[in-house]
Amino acid sequence: MTKRYADVIIEIAHEKVDRVFQYRIPDALAEAVKPGVQVRVPFGKGNQEKTGYVVDLSARPDYPPEKIKAVSAVEEKAVSVEGRQIEIAYWLKSNYGSTTIAALKTVLPVKQKQKPLEKKKVLRCLSAEETARAAEECERKHQRAKARVLTALQAEEELPYELIRQKLHVAAATLQALEKQGYLCIEKEAFYRNPVKVTDRNEVRPVLNETQQRIIEEVLADHRAGHPGVHLVHGVTGSGKTEVYLGIIEEMIAMGKQAIMLVPEIALTYQTLLRFYKRFGDRVSVINSSLSAGEKYDQIERAKAGEIDVIIGPRSALFTPFANLGVIVMDEEHEGSYKSESSPKYHARETAVEIAVRSGASVVLGSATPSLEAYYRALQGQYKLYEMKQRPGVSMLPAVHTVDLRKELREGNRSIFSRKLTALMEERLAKGEQTILFLNRRGYAGFISCRSCGHVMKCPHCDVSLSEHRNGMLICHYCGYQERKPVKCPSCGSPYLMGFKAGTEQVEEAIHKAFPGARVLRMDGDTTRTKESYEKILSAFADERADILVGTQMIVKGHDFPKVTLVGVLAADLSLNQNDYRAGERTFQLLTQAAGRAGRGERPGEVVIQTYRPDHYSVVYAAKQDYEGFYREEIAYRELMGYPPVEHMLAVLILSRVQEEGERLGTEMTELVKKETEGVRGLRVIGPAEASIGKLSDVYRHVLYVRHSDYAALVTVKDRLEQFCKEQTLKNQSVQFDFDPMNTY
Ligand code: ADP
Ligand code: ZN
Ligand code: ZN
């Protein structure tokens, strides 16, 4: 029997219409309407035309046939969702909570089909020796960007334009200048937008050590034996994990299978990409946020067409539709960016495991500081655990000094730099080596308050304090609201308004005072509003146009600066003060990663951790670079409190325009959950409460938490609450679900 009816998910982000609607398939469209295609359909009373996705076909109508409307057209321009992706979308919806349409859009990396386009590449015009001489010449003239390009071209005859622009931090004008000088030519090519093309594949392959070989063999043996499984590689930075990934992927390709390589966006460096290109040539591709829609589209098409075997990219690369997926590798598995911040709030790790199970693929997780989740499961035997404790070669781990800031103050040092840090910085300045100063959080304590009455200047739209900037403006870091700093306290009229300064700007000022003449670069949310400014700062530092780089979180990731021999963490414990069950874990990871920035070259590195809580286990174990020690303490705390990964936690976030309505909805939902789960042993309901940021962009936020050891029990709670929301007329409110949240709300 022919299937003449289509189940369609309408493209409206509203809980009310979050179900399938049935449409008749007209004869003319019988061929074209298939699961996954985008269609146009008349919708609602006025028969407004809407788009939607077909998720299923059936032969029999579910309603009287005369009441069923017909599909108007198939959207030829839209990318269709594959059957497997529809299944994953339903899994996302069910496990994380979201509308079906939001889940479908999540698994579609690109929504619209794209025209073919031209792609630029850069070719070397001189011989390798001449290019090397030109590079030296530029180096002598301090034209470091030019020198970088020429050095790269000396090794590779041809390089993708975008790779040079973005990963070598080189301006378009610089490349044009080099072209005029006759050193290189820029060529255009029309083909699938392949962001990479490396012709010279002369890679120097290290001889793998025993540990590396053993890991590769075990992963592959399990795969061949039909129980692919999840493998966690715990190895310090530089211990050779990437070589292990490369080895596994290579074997998968030899078996005719494909690989997804997940990397946090910020850690996707030129060096990493080049290693993959060298090994896999144009069978590898990359997808990330700096690609255009056209480039992304082409990568997905190439994957579907079997033109590539490996895709490298952040979270979203997970949904690349390979025909015969062999392995999903997830580097820096502990990274917070693997969790989606919008609904469905999925975690790439769990989703990778689900996709892998469905396609018979292996999962390989890697990290120097594994998430509590991954390590816990590994110790429980759900994942296989491998340890890589040593770096090949001579590169040593840095020496770490912990400084107690309370003691500094007691002994009369009021500066934000301890005496130890000051001394070591002076040494670096004298030797011409570089220093990175790391501040735990953007604009922290940059707030200003009244000395007479204690009034704190707050954003009128968000429940957060405003930060003071040098230009006399007060800024909200959440919504961008700005106002001029008032001359008098708006509450009591006192003229004594004072800022508690210790943001990155203030650190920069303090450096100028303490080390006149030192060249400083600052990198934070304010100096890096655009991608370009971010790259500019990094290349300036790489060119040694500064002695000291001051920054927040973003400077500790990925980048290697061989001349950096000192890392100072100014206030290590600030992230411990966040009212958050992951604060200890995040602090340990940050400190360990920050310490790993020192001494990446031949010269040994030193790290100074300044802290008010030198005895806190996160600080102590980070200073000792002792992951197991940290894990033991942290898991004991999670066990005691019933926090993930020991138990699962569902956060229900209620957003409302009117505060009382949010409160009421929170109370109703809490009571409902309590009533419905009365017989469920070990289930805990906490709240409702105002979120720690109670208002954001004029939207009030309330939260309730449900905890239980069984994830499925929480999914049932979520389903019930979703049902409840559908029955209500939620006008100015919405509800979001977050399983095992990365932050408490
Ligand atoms: P990770 O991914 O753990 O940070 P990498 O795989 O990037 O480590 O390895 C760090 C450095 O050590 C790289 O330059 C790599 O080429 C080199 N390396 C890796 N394995 C070996 C080995 N078995 N022998 C020599 N050098 C190696
Ligand atoms: Zn006042
Ligand atoms: Zn605001």
PDB file of C-alpha atoms and ligand atoms in Angstrom, residues 459 461-462 476 478-479 481, ligand 3:
ATOM      1  CA  CYS A 459      22.199  46.821  36.027  1.00  0.00           C
ATOM      2  CA  HIS A 461      17.812  44.832  33.566  1.00  0.00           C
ATOM      3  CA  CYS A 462      19.892  42.135  35.191  1.00  0.00           C
ATOM      4  CA  CYS A 476      26.769  45.240  32.436  1.00  0.00           C
ATOM      5  CA  TYR A 478      25.479  40.229  30.631  1.00  0.00           C
ATOM      6  CA  CYS A 479      23.334  42.552  28.497  1.00  0.00           C
ATOM      7  CA  TYR A 481      23.857  48.063  29.299  1.00  0.00           C
TER       8      TYR A 481
HETATM    9 ZN    ZN B   3      22.253  43.887  32.177  1.00  0.00          ZN
END
